[in-house]
Amino acid sequence: MLAALGLEPAEEAVYRALLNRPSATAARLAELLELAEPDAATALARLEDVGLVNRDPTGAYRATPPAVGLGALITERRDSLRMAEHALVTLAEEHRAAVAGRTIGELIEVVTGVDAIRHRFLQLQQAARAQLRLFITAPFIAVPPGENTAETAAVERGIRFRAVLERAVLEQPGHVEETVDSLGRGVELRVVDELPMKLAIADADLALVPLAVAPGGEPGAVLLHRSGLLTAMEALFDAVWQRAHPLELSTVGAGRAQLAELATDAPTDLDRRIIALLLAGLTDQAVATQLDLSLRTLQRRLRHLMDTAGVRTRMQLSWYAVQNGWVGRA
């Protein structure tokens, strides 16, 4: 549990053992945890360095209270991450400035082979800071259904994740279940009969476009950096997204969830309840509490509704909802 703070399993075990007793020597801890005494001593030295244990006048070790010791470590780690985030912004700007002067060859990177494409696809999702946009078509070559581990991580860190599925994808074994899982995590999904290509876009910085290959040939893809071509890919995604049909979850017997396909501009019952509560003057947090939603899920739904209505503000959304019968005029 404390690996995120840089502690090894043996160090955590020693700290936990000390928390349960007033004090203990390295020899006693080694005996309790079935460790070699030098290993226990090494762990104690490391814990002492980070302020999680201290020695009393007899030479025995005592644990620093977690609220004090671990709290300080967490604050230090949080400050380090904040500094790293600031460095990321600076380096990203430097990279953009450098890219602006590159030749066409430097803005397009060719990726060859299944493993290399999979690696780049995962990296692209991990690099996103605000949003990810995908076209998903069959067949699956680099990342089969159920193996995109970066999707969950992206959604959990607050990335807006939108994907358009080609209808044939839902006919692939296991993909309906994966689609239901993705919707449950907060991924926004839409479906169309056909897509022109596979595509993955991270923010406005990177795009991965697989290349068509001859049967039996080695698959390839191009990684596009910020450029006019990447801007065209963004425009293509937005145009397809607007005409695609949203996929939502509906509940069937025994509380099981299944897919429901909506008309492009049709709000769900949940959407109507959200808008009604907002019109009643409730805050986002109050609406989320009333509907048993997370604040992030609520805000994701509102972004979706604003996209559907083609508006930019909550006030415009409220007006549109009333004028178009999404909620009662009363």
Short mmCIF file of C-alpha atoms in Angstrom, two decimals:
data_model
loop_
_atom_site.label_atom_id
_atom_site.label_comp_id
_atom_site.label_asym_id
_atom_site.label_seq_id
_atom_site.Cartn_x
_atom_site.Cartn_y
_atom_site.Cartn_z
CA MET A 1 0.00 0.00 0.00
CA LEU A 2 2.91 2.37 0.61
CA ALA A 3 4.83 1.59 -2.57
CA ALA A 4 3.56 4.89 -4.03
CA LEU A 5 5.61 6.65 -1.33
CA GLY A 6 8.76 4.80 -2.31
CA LEU A 7 8.71 2.14 0.42
CA GLU A 8 9.73 -1.43 -0.26
CA PRO A 9 7.47 -4.28 0.98
CA ALA A 10 9.94 -5.19 3.75
CA GLU A 11 10.08 -1.57 4.93
CA GLU A 12 6.30 -1.34 5.04
CA ALA A 13 6.10 -4.63 6.96
CA VAL A 14 8.61 -3.38 9.54
CA TYR A 15 6.74 -0.08 9.94
CA ARG A 16 3.41 -1.86 10.39
CA ALA A 17 4.93 -4.19 12.98
CA LEU A 18 6.29 -1.22 14.94
CA LEU A 19 2.90 0.52 14.88
CA ASN A 20 1.47 -2.36 16.93
CA ARG A 21 3.96 -2.14 19.80
CA PRO A 22 5.57 0.63 21.87
CA SER A 23 9.07 -0.12 20.61
CA ALA A 24 11.21 -2.98 19.32
CA THR A 25 14.80 -3.77 18.39
CA ALA A 26 15.97 -4.85 14.97
CA ALA A 27 16.50 -8.36 16.31
CA ARG A 28 12.95 -8.56 17.69
CA LEU A 29 11.43 -7.28 14.46
CA ALA A 30 13.49 -9.75 12.43
CA GLU A 31 12.14 -12.54 14.63
CA LEU A 32 8.53 -11.35 14.35
CA LEU A 33 8.63 -10.93 10.58
CA GLU A 34 10.88 -13.91 9.84
CA LEU A 35 13.51 -11.66 8.28
CA ALA A 36 17.27 -11.84 8.44
CA GLU A 37 18.44 -9.37 11.08
CA PRO A 38 20.60 -7.39 8.59
CA ASP A 39 17.52 -7.01 6.33
CA ALA A 40 15.47 -5.71 9.27
CA ALA A 41 18.25 -3.29 10.19
CA THR A 42 18.45 -2.03 6.58
CA ALA A 43 14.70 -1.46 6.52
CA LEU A 44 14.83 0.41 9.83
CA ALA A 45 17.65 2.62 8.60
CA ARG A 46 15.64 3.52 5.52
CA LEU A 47 12.51 4.21 7.63
CA GLU A 48 14.59 6.41 9.93
CA ASP A 49 15.90 8.36 6.93
CA VAL A 50 12.37 9.20 5.77
CA GLY A 51 11.15 10.04 9.25
CA LEU A 52 8.86 7.06 9.87
CA VAL A 53 10.79 5.67 12.87
CA ASN A 54 13.11 7.03 15.56
CA ARG A 55 15.26 5.50 18.28
CA ASP A 56 14.77 5.88 22.00
CA PRO A 57 17.67 6.16 24.48
CA THR A 58 17.87 2.36 24.79
CA GLY A 59 18.46 1.93 21.06
CA ALA A 60 15.03 0.43 20.39
CA TYR A 61 12.93 1.79 17.51
CA ARG A 62 9.58 3.53 17.75
CA ALA A 63 7.15 4.26 14.92
CA THR A 64 6.30 7.86 14.07
CA PRO A 65 2.49 8.26 14.10
CA PRO A 66 1.13 7.79 10.54
CA ALA A 67 -0.63 11.16 10.51
CA VAL A 68 2.75 12.80 11.09
CA GLY A 69 5.23 10.58 9.25
CA LEU A 70 3.14 9.47 6.28
CA GLY A 71 1.48 12.87 6.05
CA ALA A 72 4.87 14.50 5.56
CA LEU A 73 5.84 11.94 2.90
CA ILE A 74 2.58 12.44 1.03
CA THR A 75 2.99 16.22 1.08
CA GLU A 76 6.55 15.89 -0.20
CA ARG A 77 5.47 13.52 -2.99
CA ARG A 78 2.56 15.80 -3.91
CA ASP A 79 4.89 18.81 -4.11
CA SER A 80 7.28 16.82 -6.30
CA LEU A 81 4.45 15.84 -8.65
CA ARG A 82 3.28 19.44 -8.84
CA MET A 83 6.79 20.53 -9.80
CA ALA A 84 6.90 17.76 -12.41
CA GLU A 85 3.58 18.98 -13.84
CA HIS A 86 4.96 22.51 -14.13
CA ALA A 87 8.04 21.11 -15.86
CA LEU A 88 5.77 19.18 -18.23
CA VAL A 89 3.98 22.37 -19.28
CA THR A 90 7.28 24.14 -19.87
CA LEU A 91 8.79 21.26 -21.83
CA ALA A 92 5.60 20.82 -23.86
CA GLU A 93 5.73 24.48 -24.89
CA GLU A 94 9.40 24.14 -25.81
CA HIS A 95 8.54 21.06 -27.85
CA ARG A 96 5.71 22.87 -29.67
CA ALA A 97 8.03 25.76 -30.49
CA ALA A 98 10.60 23.31 -31.83
CA VAL A 99 7.99 21.43 -33.84
CA ALA A 100 6.82 24.67 -35.48
CA GLY A 101 10.10 24.90 -37.31
CA ARG A 102 10.40 21.26 -38.34
CA THR A 103 10.23 19.85 -41.81
CA ILE A 104 7.35 17.64 -42.92
CA GLY A 105 9.49 14.55 -42.44
CA GLU A 106 10.05 15.43 -38.79
CA LEU A 107 6.33 15.93 -38.13
CA ILE A 108 5.39 12.45 -39.34
CA GLU A 109 6.84 9.35 -37.69
CA VAL A 110 6.32 5.96 -39.35
CA VAL A 111 5.70 3.09 -36.92
CA THR A 112 6.06 -0.47 -38.15
CA GLY A 113 5.02 -3.75 -36.52
CA VAL A 114 2.26 -4.81 -34.13
CA ASP A 115 4.33 -4.35 -30.97
CA ALA A 116 5.54 -0.89 -31.98
CA ILE A 117 2.01 0.26 -32.87
CA ARG A 118 0.62 -1.06 -29.57
CA HIS A 119 3.39 0.72 -27.65
CA ARG A 120 2.78 4.04 -29.43
CA PHE A 121 -1.00 3.73 -28.93
CA LEU A 122 -0.58 3.26 -25.18
CA GLN A 123 1.95 6.11 -25.02
CA LEU A 124 -0.41 8.44 -26.88
CA GLN A 125 -3.20 7.78 -24.36
CA GLN A 126 -0.83 8.27 -21.42
CA ALA A 127 0.34 11.60 -22.88
CA ALA A 128 -3.18 13.10 -23.05
CA ARG A 129 -3.85 15.94 -20.59
CA ALA A 130 -7.42 16.93 -21.51
CA GLN A 131 -9.07 14.66 -24.07
CA LEU A 132 -8.74 11.56 -26.22
CA ARG A 133 -10.67 10.97 -29.45
CA LEU A 134 -10.79 7.62 -31.25
CA PHE A 135 -12.24 5.98 -34.35
CA ILE A 136 -12.56 2.25 -33.67
CA THR A 137 -12.95 -0.16 -36.57
CA ALA A 138 -12.62 -3.91 -37.10
CA PRO A 139 -10.49 -5.97 -37.43
CA PHE A 140 -8.35 -5.42 -34.33
CA ILE A 141 -4.65 -5.79 -35.00
CA ALA A 142 -2.51 -4.13 -32.34
CA VAL A 143 -4.89 -3.88 -29.37
CA PRO A 144 -7.67 -6.54 -29.21
CA PRO A 145 -10.87 -5.93 -27.19
CA GLY A 146 -10.26 -5.89 -23.43
CA GLU A 147 -6.52 -5.14 -23.70
CA ASN A 148 -6.49 -1.33 -23.76
CA THR A 149 -5.27 -0.88 -20.18
CA ALA A 150 -4.61 2.84 -20.73
CA GLU A 151 -8.33 3.63 -21.18
CA THR A 152 -9.24 3.08 -17.54
CA ALA A 153 -6.21 5.03 -16.33
CA ALA A 154 -7.06 7.96 -18.64
CA VAL A 155 -10.66 8.18 -17.46
CA GLU A 156 -9.61 7.93 -13.80
CA ARG A 157 -7.28 10.90 -14.13
CA GLY A 158 -10.07 13.03 -15.59
CA ILE A 159 -9.37 12.79 -19.32
CA ARG A 160 -12.45 13.24 -21.51
CA PHE A 161 -12.51 10.03 -23.58
CA ARG A 162 -14.69 9.98 -26.72
CA ALA A 163 -14.81 7.19 -29.29
CA VAL A 164 -16.84 6.49 -32.42
CA LEU A 165 -17.40 2.81 -33.16
CA GLU A 166 -18.02 1.30 -36.56
CA ARG A 167 -21.18 -0.80 -36.26
CA ALA A 168 -19.31 -3.94 -37.29
CA VAL A 169 -17.18 -3.61 -34.13
CA LEU A 170 -20.20 -4.50 -31.98
CA GLU A 171 -20.47 -7.78 -33.87
CA GLN A 172 -17.00 -8.84 -32.73
CA PRO A 173 -16.91 -11.46 -29.92
CA GLY A 174 -16.80 -9.84 -26.49
CA HIS A 175 -16.99 -6.26 -27.70
CA VAL A 176 -20.54 -5.53 -26.56
CA GLU A 177 -19.48 -6.42 -23.00
CA GLU A 178 -16.39 -4.24 -23.29
CA THR A 179 -18.52 -1.38 -24.63
CA VAL A 180 -20.88 -1.69 -21.66
CA ASP A 181 -17.87 -1.61 -19.30
CA SER A 182 -16.44 1.46 -21.03
CA LEU A 183 -19.75 3.34 -20.78
CA GLY A 184 -19.92 2.43 -17.10
CA ARG A 185 -16.46 3.97 -16.57
CA GLY A 186 -17.55 7.25 -18.18
CA VAL A 187 -16.24 6.85 -21.74
CA GLU A 188 -18.47 8.65 -24.27
CA LEU A 189 -19.29 6.32 -27.17
CA ARG A 190 -21.15 6.77 -30.45
CA VAL A 191 -21.75 4.45 -33.40
CA VAL A 192 -21.92 4.87 -37.20
CA ASP A 193 -22.35 2.38 -40.02
CA GLU A 194 -18.87 2.96 -41.46
CA LEU A 195 -15.71 4.85 -40.57
CA PRO A 196 -13.04 5.98 -43.05
CA MET A 197 -10.11 4.77 -40.92
CA LYS A 198 -8.82 3.94 -37.47
CA LEU A 199 -7.70 7.02 -35.58
CA ALA A 200 -6.49 8.10 -32.14
CA ILE A 201 -5.95 11.76 -31.18
CA ALA A 202 -4.46 13.02 -27.91
CA ASP A 203 -5.44 16.65 -27.24
CA ALA A 204 -4.34 18.70 -30.26
CA ASP A 205 -0.77 17.39 -30.10
CA LEU A 206 -0.57 13.81 -31.39
CA ALA A 207 -2.52 11.47 -33.65
CA LEU A 208 -1.94 7.84 -34.58
CA VAL A 209 -3.29 6.73 -37.95
CA PRO A 210 -2.87 3.05 -38.93
CA LEU A 211 -1.93 2.38 -42.55
CA ALA A 212 -3.64 -0.14 -44.82
CA VAL A 213 -1.35 -3.04 -45.72
CA ALA A 214 -1.51 -5.87 -48.21
CA PRO A 215 -2.76 -9.23 -46.88
CA GLY A 216 0.06 -10.91 -45.00
CA GLY A 217 2.10 -7.71 -44.88
CA GLU A 218 3.49 -6.10 -41.75
CA PRO A 219 1.08 -3.52 -40.26
CA GLY A 220 2.16 0.09 -39.99
CA ALA A 221 0.95 3.45 -38.74
CA VAL A 222 1.97 7.11 -38.78
CA LEU A 223 2.31 9.26 -35.68
CA LEU A 224 1.41 12.86 -36.49
CA HIS A 225 2.71 15.77 -34.45
CA ARG A 226 0.94 19.13 -34.28
CA SER A 227 0.48 20.29 -37.85
CA GLY A 228 -2.13 21.16 -40.44
CA LEU A 229 -2.63 17.47 -41.13
CA LEU A 230 -3.40 16.82 -37.46
CA THR A 231 -5.87 19.72 -37.49
CA ALA A 232 -7.61 18.05 -40.45
CA MET A 233 -7.86 14.80 -38.46
CA GLU A 234 -9.49 16.73 -35.60
CA ALA A 235 -12.02 18.28 -37.97
CA LEU A 236 -12.81 14.85 -39.42
CA PHE A 237 -13.42 13.41 -35.96
CA ASP A 238 -15.68 16.29 -34.92
CA ALA A 239 -17.75 16.00 -38.12
CA VAL A 240 -18.25 12.24 -37.69
CA TRP A 241 -18.97 12.65 -33.95
CA GLN A 242 -21.80 15.09 -34.66
CA ARG A 243 -23.65 12.70 -36.99
CA ALA A 244 -22.95 9.50 -35.01
CA HIS A 245 -25.60 7.97 -32.74
CA PRO A 246 -24.84 8.03 -28.99
CA LEU A 247 -24.63 4.74 -27.12
CA GLU A 248 -26.06 4.68 -23.61
CA LEU A 249 -26.67 2.10 -20.90
CA SER A 250 -30.19 0.93 -20.16
CA THR A 251 -31.20 -1.38 -17.33
CA VAL A 252 -32.92 -4.71 -17.98
CA GLY A 253 -34.09 -7.45 -15.64
CA ALA A 254 -32.13 -8.16 -12.45
CA GLY A 255 -30.34 -4.81 -12.78
CA ARG A 256 -28.28 -5.92 -15.79
CA ALA A 257 -27.07 -3.19 -18.15
CA GLN A 258 -27.33 -3.32 -21.91
CA LEU A 259 -26.57 -0.99 -24.80
CA ALA A 260 -29.14 1.45 -26.12
CA GLU A 261 -28.64 3.48 -29.29
CA LEU A 262 -30.16 6.96 -29.32
CA ALA A 263 -30.98 9.43 -32.02
CA THR A 264 -28.16 11.94 -32.34
CA ASP A 265 -30.02 14.70 -30.50
CA ALA A 266 -32.08 12.61 -28.06
CA PRO A 267 -31.38 13.15 -24.34
CA THR A 268 -31.71 10.22 -21.95
CA ASP A 269 -33.99 10.16 -18.91
CA LEU A 270 -30.91 10.86 -16.80
CA ASP A 271 -30.08 13.88 -18.97
CA ARG A 272 -33.60 15.25 -18.49
CA ARG A 273 -33.35 14.86 -14.71
CA ILE A 274 -29.96 16.60 -14.66
CA ILE A 275 -31.29 19.58 -16.63
CA ALA A 276 -34.44 19.79 -14.51
CA LEU A 277 -32.41 19.93 -11.29
CA LEU A 278 -30.05 22.56 -12.71
CA LEU A 279 -33.04 24.65 -13.79
CA ALA A 280 -34.32 24.35 -10.22
CA GLY A 281 -31.16 26.14 -9.07
CA LEU A 282 -29.16 23.22 -7.62
CA THR A 283 -25.37 23.28 -7.80
CA ASP A 284 -23.42 20.62 -9.71
CA GLN A 285 -22.48 18.91 -6.45
CA ALA A 286 -26.09 18.91 -5.24
CA VAL A 287 -27.31 17.45 -8.55
CA ALA A 288 -24.65 14.75 -8.43
CA THR A 289 -25.66 13.86 -4.87
CA GLN A 290 -29.38 13.76 -5.75
CA LEU A 291 -28.77 11.42 -8.69
CA ASP A 292 -26.08 9.31 -6.99
CA LEU A 293 -23.46 10.31 -9.57
CA SER A 294 -19.85 11.34 -9.19
CA LEU A 295 -19.19 15.02 -9.90
CA ARG A 296 -16.92 14.00 -12.77
CA THR A 297 -19.66 11.87 -14.38
CA LEU A 298 -22.17 14.71 -14.05
CA GLN A 299 -19.83 17.20 -15.69
CA ARG A 300 -19.08 14.71 -18.46
CA ARG A 301 -22.82 14.37 -19.14
CA LEU A 302 -23.19 18.16 -19.25
CA ARG A 303 -20.34 18.47 -21.76
CA HIS A 304 -22.06 15.83 -23.89
CA LEU A 305 -25.38 17.72 -23.74
CA MET A 306 -23.72 21.01 -24.67
CA ASP A 307 -22.03 19.31 -27.64
CA THR A 308 -25.35 17.81 -28.71
CA ALA A 309 -27.13 21.16 -28.44
CA GLY A 310 -24.26 23.02 -30.10
CA VAL A 311 -24.00 25.56 -27.27
CA ARG A 312 -21.16 26.92 -25.16
CA THR A 313 -22.70 27.91 -21.83
CA ARG A 314 -25.05 26.41 -19.23
CA MET A 315 -27.53 29.25 -19.81
CA GLN A 316 -27.68 28.46 -23.52
CA LEU A 317 -28.12 24.76 -22.71
CA SER A 318 -31.05 25.53 -20.40
CA TRP A 319 -32.73 27.67 -23.06
CA TYR A 320 -32.18 24.99 -25.72
CA ALA A 321 -33.52 22.25 -23.43
CA VAL A 322 -36.77 24.14 -22.78
CA GLN A 323 -37.25 25.21 -26.43
CA ASN A 324 -36.70 21.68 -27.73
CA GLY A 325 -38.87 19.84 -25.23
CA TRP A 326 -36.08 18.21 -23.23
CA VAL A 327 -37.82 19.41 -20.06
CA GLY A 328 -41.27 20.84 -19.33
CA ARG A 329 -41.67 24.60 -19.73
CA ALA A 330 -43.11 24.84 -16.24
#
